[in-house]
PDB file of C-alpha atoms in Angstrom:
ATOM      1  CA  UNK A 806      78.241-204.201  87.046  1.00  0.00           C
ATOM      2  CA  UNK A 807      77.330-203.831  83.645  1.00  0.00           C
ATOM      3  CA  UNK A 808      76.120-207.551  83.452  1.00  0.00           C
ATOM      4  CA  UNK A 809      74.197-207.113  86.895  1.00  0.00           C
ATOM      5  CA  UNK A 810      72.012-204.252  85.130  1.00  0.00           C
ATOM      6  CA  UNK A 811      74.060-201.800  87.823  1.00  0.00           C
ATOM      7  CA  UNK A 812      74.092-198.401  86.271  1.00  0.00           C
ATOM      8  CA  UNK A 813      74.791-194.889  88.223  1.00  0.00           C
ATOM      9  CA  UNK A 814      75.181-191.118  86.703  1.00  0.00           C
ATOM     10  CA  UNK A 815      75.161-187.651  87.805  1.00  0.00           C
ATOM     11  CA  UNK A 816      72.067-185.489  89.803  1.00  0.00           C
ATOM     12  CA  UNK A 817      71.010-183.228  86.692  1.00  0.00           C
ATOM     13  CA  UNK A 818      71.981-179.897  87.852  1.00  0.00           C
ATOM     14  CA  UNK A 819      75.237-181.539  88.403  1.00  0.00           C
ATOM     15  CA  UNK A 820      75.341-183.083  84.569  1.00  0.00           C
ATOM     16  CA  UNK A 821      74.378-179.358  83.965  1.00  0.00           C
ATOM     17  CA  UNK A 822      77.200-177.838  85.125  1.00  0.00           C
ATOM     18  CA  UNK A 823      79.763-180.219  83.779  1.00  0.00           C
ATOM     19  CA  UNK A 824      78.291-179.792  80.006  1.00  0.00           C
ATOM     20  CA  UNK A 825      78.298-176.034  80.264  1.00  0.00           C
ATOM     21  CA  UNK A 826      81.958-175.652  81.695  1.00  0.00           C
ATOM     22  CA  UNK A 827      84.169-177.855  78.924  1.00  0.00           C
ATOM     23  CA  UNK A 828      87.061-176.908  81.668  1.00  0.00           C
ATOM     24  CA  UNK A 829      85.374-178.494  84.408  1.00  0.00           C
ATOM     25  CA  UNK A 830      84.438-180.943  82.685  1.00  0.00           C
ATOM     26  CA  UNK A 831      88.182-181.980  81.514  1.00  0.00           C
ATOM     27  CA  UNK A 832      89.078-181.272  85.031  1.00  0.00           C
ATOM     28  CA  UNK A 833      86.805-183.635  86.793  1.00  0.00           C
ATOM     29  CA  UNK A 834      87.374-186.598  84.065  1.00  0.00           C
ATOM     30  CA  UNK A 835      91.051-185.644  84.500  1.00  0.00           C
ATOM     31  CA  UNK A 836      90.773-186.348  88.077  1.00  0.00           C
ATOM     32  CA  UNK A 837      88.498-189.708  87.696  1.00  0.00           C
ATOM     33  CA  UNK A 838      91.047-191.051  85.054  1.00  0.00           C
ATOM     34  CA  UNK A 839      94.312-190.300  87.212  1.00  0.00           C
ATOM     35  CA  UNK A 840      92.739-191.353  90.341  1.00  0.00           C
ATOM     36  CA  UNK A 841      91.704-194.918  89.104  1.00  0.00           C
ATOM     37  CA  UNK A 842      92.929-195.914  85.774  1.00  0.00           C
ATOM     38  CA  UNK A 843      96.579-196.194  84.408  1.00  0.00           C
ATOM     39  CA  UNK A 844      97.395-194.078  81.595  1.00  0.00           C
ATOM     40  CA  UNK A 845      96.947-196.791  78.811  1.00  0.00           C
ATOM     41  CA  UNK A 846      93.095-197.211  79.197  1.00  0.00           C
ATOM     42  CA  UNK A 847      92.532-193.483  79.355  1.00  0.00           C
ATOM     43  CA  UNK A 848      91.747-192.790  75.581  1.00  0.00           C
ATOM     44  CA  UNK A 849      89.493-195.837  75.178  1.00  0.00           C
ATOM     45  CA  UNK A 850      87.623-194.624  78.252  1.00  0.00           C
ATOM     46  CA  UNK A 851      87.093-191.052  76.962  1.00  0.00           C
ATOM     47  CA  UNK A 852      86.026-192.861  73.694  1.00  0.00           C
ATOM     48  CA  UNK A 853      83.439-194.765  75.462  1.00  0.00           C
ATOM     49  CA  UNK A 854      82.180-192.283  77.573  1.00  0.00           C
ATOM     50  CA  UNK A 855      81.732-189.801  74.427  1.00  0.00           C
ATOM     51  CA  UNK A 856      84.713-187.158  75.535  1.00  0.00           C
ATOM     52  CA  UNK A 857      86.870-187.689  72.655  1.00  0.00           C
ATOM     53  CA  UNK A 858      86.290-184.618  71.145  1.00  0.00           C
ATOM     54  CA  UNK A 859      86.253-181.880  74.026  1.00  0.00           C
ATOM     55  CA  UNK A 860      89.965-183.808  75.178  1.00  0.00           C
ATOM     56  CA  UNK A 861      91.494-182.279  71.441  1.00  0.00           C
ATOM     57  CA  UNK A 862      91.322-178.762  73.803  1.00  0.00           C
ATOM     58  CA  UNK A 863      93.015-180.395  77.047  1.00  0.00           C
ATOM     59  CA  UNK A 864      96.205-178.533  75.965  1.00  0.00           C
ATOM     60  CA  UNK A 865      94.750-175.406  75.893  1.00  0.00           C
ATOM     61  CA  UNK A 866      92.864-175.190  79.378  1.00  0.00           C
ATOM     62  CA  UNK A 867      94.771-174.830  81.777  1.00  0.00           C
ATOM     63  CA  UNK A 868      94.386-177.673  83.906  1.00  0.00           C
ATOM     64  CA  UNK A 869      95.152-177.317  87.878  1.00  0.00           C
ATOM     65  CA  UNK A 870      98.018-178.698  89.387  1.00  0.00           C
ATOM     66  CA  UNK A 871      98.022-182.391  90.651  1.00  0.00           C
ATOM     67  CA  UNK A 872      94.876-183.829  88.037  1.00  0.00           C
ATOM     68  CA  UNK A 873      98.052-185.226  85.587  1.00  0.00           C
ATOM     69  CA  UNK A 874      99.554-188.664  86.495  1.00  0.00           C
ATOM     70  CA  UNK A 875     103.197-187.581  88.196  1.00  0.00           C
ATOM     71  CA  UNK A 876     105.179-189.952  86.086  1.00  0.00           C
ATOM     72  CA  UNK A 877     108.538-189.689  86.732  1.00  0.00           C
ATOM     73  CA  UNK A 878     110.116-188.691  83.243  1.00  0.00           C
ATOM     74  CA  UNK A 879     113.068-190.668  83.837  1.00  0.00           C
ATOM     75  CA  UNK A 880     111.074-193.771  84.404  1.00  0.00           C
ATOM     76  CA  UNK A 881     110.467-194.942  80.853  1.00  0.00           C
ATOM     77  CA  UNK A 882     114.130-194.604  79.974  1.00  0.00           C
ATOM     78  CA  UNK A 883     115.130-196.932  83.205  1.00  0.00           C
ATOM     79  CA  UNK A 884     112.720-199.565  82.220  1.00  0.00           C
ATOM     80  CA  UNK A 885     113.439-200.022  78.554  1.00  0.00           C
ATOM     81  CA  UNK A 886     117.363-200.066  79.418  1.00  0.00           C
ATOM     82  CA  UNK A 887     116.295-202.832  82.088  1.00  0.00           C
ATOM     83  CA  UNK A 888     114.872-204.761  79.533  1.00  0.00           C
ATOM     84  CA  UNK A 889     117.774-203.994  76.883  1.00  0.00           C
ATOM     85  CA  UNK A 890     114.953-202.217  74.562  1.00  0.00           C
ATOM     86  CA  UNK A 891     112.610-205.324  74.305  1.00  0.00           C
ATOM     87  CA  UNK A 892     109.284-206.045  75.600  1.00  0.00           C
ATOM     88  CA  UNK A 893     109.757-208.325  78.511  1.00  0.00           C
ATOM     89  CA  UNK A 894     106.960-210.883  76.621  1.00  0.00           C
ATOM     90  CA  UNK A 895     107.391-211.299  73.229  1.00  0.00           C
ATOM     91  CA  UNK A 896     110.856-209.629  72.056  1.00  0.00           C
ATOM     92  CA  UNK A 897     109.521-206.848  70.604  1.00  0.00           C
ATOM     93  CA  UNK A 898     112.921-204.719  69.540  1.00  0.00           C
ATOM     94  CA  UNK A 899     111.609-202.472  66.652  1.00  0.00           C
ATOM     95  CA  UNK A 900     113.238-199.488  66.111  1.00  0.00           C
ATOM     96  CA  UNK A 901     112.579-195.434  64.044  1.00  0.00           C
ATOM     97  CA  UNK A 902     116.221-195.146  63.818  1.00  0.00           C
ATOM     98  CA  UNK A 903     117.740-195.194  66.778  1.00  0.00           C
ATOM     99  CA  UNK A 904     114.324-194.632  68.613  1.00  0.00           C
ATOM    100  CA  UNK A 905     112.221-197.762  70.143  1.00  0.00           C
ATOM    101  CA  UNK A 906     108.940-197.847  68.000  1.00  0.00           C
ATOM    102  CA  UNK A 907     105.917-198.786  70.080  1.00  0.00           C
ATOM    103  CA  UNK A 908     108.257-200.042  73.324  1.00  0.00           C
ATOM    104  CA  UNK A 909     106.379-198.694  76.125  1.00  0.00           C
ATOM    105  CA  UNK A 910     107.364-198.694  79.690  1.00  0.00           C
ATOM    106  CA  UNK A 911     104.287-200.495  81.708  1.00  0.00           C
ATOM    107  CA  UNK A 912     103.511-199.842  85.684  1.00  0.00           C
ATOM    108  CA  UNK A 913     102.531-203.224  87.310  1.00  0.00           C
ATOM    109  CA  UNK A 914     100.580-201.186  90.184  1.00  0.00           C
ATOM    110  CA  UNK A 915      99.304-198.600  88.666  1.00  0.00           C
ATOM    111  CA  UNK A 916     100.522-195.012  89.250  1.00  0.00           C
ATOM    112  CA  UNK A 917      96.718-194.192  90.244  1.00  0.00           C
ATOM    113  CA  UNK A 918      97.010-197.001  93.126  1.00  0.00           C
ATOM    114  CA  UNK A 919     100.055-195.704  94.704  1.00  0.00           C
ATOM    115  CA  UNK A 920     102.292-197.791  92.901  1.00  0.00           C
ATOM    116  CA  UNK A 921     106.045-195.985  92.590  1.00  0.00           C
ATOM    117  CA  UNK A 922     108.208-194.830  89.521  1.00  0.00           C
ATOM    118  CA  UNK A 923     110.740-197.525  90.406  1.00  0.00           C
ATOM    119  CA  UNK A 924     112.344-200.283  88.484  1.00  0.00           C
ATOM    120  CA  UNK A 925     111.205-203.159  90.278  1.00  0.00           C
ATOM    121  CA  UNK A 926     107.301-201.517  89.446  1.00  0.00           C
ATOM    122  CA  UNK A 927     108.204-201.922  85.667  1.00  0.00           C
ATOM    123  CA  UNK A 928     107.774-203.573  82.532  1.00  0.00           C
ATOM    124  CA  UNK A 929     109.329-203.132  78.910  1.00  0.00           C
ATOM    125  CA  UNK A 930     106.469-203.975  76.734  1.00  0.00           C
ATOM    126  CA  UNK A 931     104.944-203.685  73.421  1.00  0.00           C
ATOM    127  CA  UNK A 932     101.778-201.879  72.837  1.00  0.00           C
ATOM    128  CA  UNK A 933      99.902-204.645  72.831  1.00  0.00           C
ATOM    129  CA  UNK A 934     101.262-206.582  75.948  1.00  0.00           C
ATOM    130  CA  UNK A 935     101.018-203.291  77.650  1.00  0.00           C
ATOM    131  CA  UNK A 936      97.356-202.442  76.774  1.00  0.00           C
ATOM    132  CA  UNK A 937      96.822-205.945  77.428  1.00  0.00           C
ATOM    133  CA  UNK A 938      98.258-206.442  81.328  1.00  0.00           C
ATOM    134  CA  UNK A 939      96.607-203.236  82.220  1.00  0.00           C
ATOM    135  CA  UNK A 940      93.182-204.701  81.159  1.00  0.00           C
ATOM    136  CA  UNK A 941      93.932-207.954  83.063  1.00  0.00           C
ATOM    137  CA  UNK A 942      94.237-210.020  79.880  1.00  0.00           C
ATOM    138  CA  UNK A 943      97.298-211.561  80.829  1.00  0.00           C
ATOM    139  CA  UNK A 944      99.371-211.464  84.119  1.00  0.00           C
ATOM    140  CA  UNK A 945     101.969-212.865  86.916  1.00  0.00           C
ATOM    141  CA  UNK A 946     102.608-215.709  89.115  1.00  0.00           C
ATOM    142  CA  UNK A 947     106.027-216.496  90.289  1.00  0.00           C
ATOM    143  CA  UNK A 948     108.208-219.295  89.127  1.00  0.00           C
ATOM    144  CA  UNK A 949     111.135-220.293  91.002  1.00  0.00           C
ATOM    145  CA  UNK A 950     113.186-217.369  91.184  1.00  0.00           C
ATOM    146  CA  UNK A 951     111.202-215.765  87.975  1.00  0.00           C
ATOM    147  CA  UNK A 952     107.788-215.013  86.535  1.00  0.00           C
ATOM    148  CA  UNK A 953     105.402-217.429  84.508  1.00  0.00           C
ATOM    149  CA  UNK A 954     103.047-215.477  82.141  1.00  0.00           C
ATOM    150  CA  UNK A 955      99.213-216.822  83.066  1.00  0.00           C
ATOM    151  CA  UNK A 956      96.685-215.416  80.352  1.00  0.00           C
ATOM    152  CA  UNK A 957      93.100-215.024  81.029  1.00  0.00           C
ATOM    153  CA  UNK A 958      90.670-217.747  79.939  1.00  0.00           C
ATOM    154  CA  UNK A 959      88.158-214.946  79.125  1.00  0.00           C
ATOM    155  CA  UNK A 960      89.899-213.936  76.237  1.00  0.00           C
ATOM    156  CA  UNK A 961      88.812-215.129  72.850  1.00  0.00           C
ATOM    157  CA  UNK A 962      88.946-214.739  69.617  1.00  0.00           C
ATOM    158  CA  UNK A 963      89.184-216.128  66.028  1.00  0.00           C
ATOM    159  CA  UNK A 964      92.414-214.274  64.245  1.00  0.00           C
ATOM    160  CA  UNK A 965      95.928-215.309  64.124  1.00  0.00           C
ATOM    161  CA  UNK A 966      96.375-212.353  66.910  1.00  0.00           C
ATOM    162  CA  UNK A 967      94.869-214.425  69.352  1.00  0.00           C
ATOM    163  CA  UNK A 968      98.437-215.814  69.307  1.00  0.00           C
ATOM    164  CA  UNK A 969     100.063-212.707  70.677  1.00  0.00           C
ATOM    165  CA  UNK A 970      98.721-214.276  74.250  1.00  0.00           C
ATOM    166  CA  UNK A 971      98.158-217.902  74.012  1.00  0.00           C
ATOM    167  CA  UNK A 972     101.687-218.426  72.483  1.00  0.00           C
ATOM    168  CA  UNK A 973     102.877-216.906  75.649  1.00  0.00           C
ATOM    169  CA  UNK A 974     100.606-218.861  78.077  1.00  0.00           C
ATOM    170  CA  UNK A 975     103.092-220.632  80.543  1.00  0.00           C
ATOM    171  CA  UNK A 976     106.089-218.828  79.403  1.00  0.00           C
ATOM    172  CA  UNK A 977     108.619-217.608  81.658  1.00  0.00           C
ATOM    173  CA  UNK A 978     108.677-213.311  81.544  1.00  0.00           C
ATOM    174  CA  UNK A 979     112.308-212.305  80.240  1.00  0.00           C
ATOM    175  CA  UNK A 980     114.427-211.148  82.930  1.00  0.00           C
ATOM    176  CA  UNK A 981     115.951-207.740  83.030  1.00  0.00           C
ATOM    177  CA  UNK A 982     119.620-207.323  82.731  1.00  0.00           C
ATOM    178  CA  UNK A 983     120.016-207.291  86.589  1.00  0.00           C
ATOM    179  CA  UNK A 984     118.564-209.046  88.803  1.00  0.00           C
ATOM    180  CA  UNK A 985     117.893-206.384  91.230  1.00  0.00           C
ATOM    181  CA  UNK A 986     115.631-204.688  88.468  1.00  0.00           C
ATOM    182  CA  UNK A 987     113.059-207.285  88.491  1.00  0.00           C
ATOM    183  CA  UNK A 988     109.315-207.259  89.470  1.00  0.00           C
ATOM    184  CA  UNK A 989     108.885-206.703  93.008  1.00  0.00           C
ATOM    185  CA  UNK A 990     106.816-209.663  94.265  1.00  0.00           C
ATOM    186  CA  UNK A 991     104.044-207.079  96.205  1.00  0.00           C
ATOM    187  CA  UNK A 992     103.415-205.086  93.024  1.00  0.00           C
ATOM    188  CA  UNK A 993     102.854-208.298  90.913  1.00  0.00           C
ATOM    189  CA  UNK A 994     100.553-209.350  93.857  1.00  0.00           C
ATOM    190  CA  UNK A 995      98.633-206.584  93.506  1.00  0.00           C
ATOM    191  CA  UNK A 996      97.933-206.623  89.933  1.00  0.00           C
ATOM    192  CA  UNK A 997      96.912-210.459  90.450  1.00  0.00           C
ATOM    193  CA  UNK A 998      94.346-209.423  92.825  1.00  0.00           C
ATOM    194  CA  UNK A 999      93.475-206.379  91.270  1.00  0.00           C
ATOM    195  CA  UNK A1000      93.868-206.536  87.709  1.00  0.00           C
ATOM    196  CA  UNK A1001      94.124-209.728  86.149  1.00  0.00           C
ATOM    197  CA  UNK A1002      90.973-211.490  85.209  1.00  0.00           C
ATOM    198  CA  UNK A1003      91.309-214.936  86.576  1.00  0.00           C
ATOM    199  CA  UNK A1004      88.493-217.485  86.505  1.00  0.00           C
ATOM    200  CA  UNK A1005      87.507-216.712  90.425  1.00  0.00           C
ATOM    201  CA  UNK A1006      86.807-213.199  89.374  1.00  0.00           C
ATOM    202  CA  UNK A1007      85.235-213.781  86.504  1.00  0.00           C
ATOM    203  CA  UNK A1008      82.955-216.343  86.959  1.00  0.00           C
TER     204      UNK A1008
END
């Protein structure tokens, strides 16, 4: 939409109301973020719209029930265990003592889009591959009984870091320890249609 010059905004009286009431601003931002975006992108979006400073007061503002994502606290543990505490893309498995360091549980179909907190809707991913997945830089396609990694043609870069994606183009996603924990095809299809930046969506 930016490329087409399409812009949006609030009426002046609504804008003034949000500026004058930090609690309402935080509640409104929380509702929008949690309804439409995965948590891995929240910080970046807040920074882009100038909410980073006000967000530091989030913990002392009593937000209404239902504004925060309903993430099952067991979800992360179940996902990391399913993938043997390794990134399903690059096999990253660094720990600090006994605790995983920078390894995250990603939803294939976002919570904000109605995706469930279940193992078949999750992947164990390092921080980089998690954020890249949520941004649509890479996706998945069915390949026999497994999934193959697709990398968006929109990915660009000159540094060695580009290899963190390009080296896995066409590679097979690591499978979980149990076959019945593999990503559900319906959730993968949702990600392919709604998130992955495939050529037909970026042309």
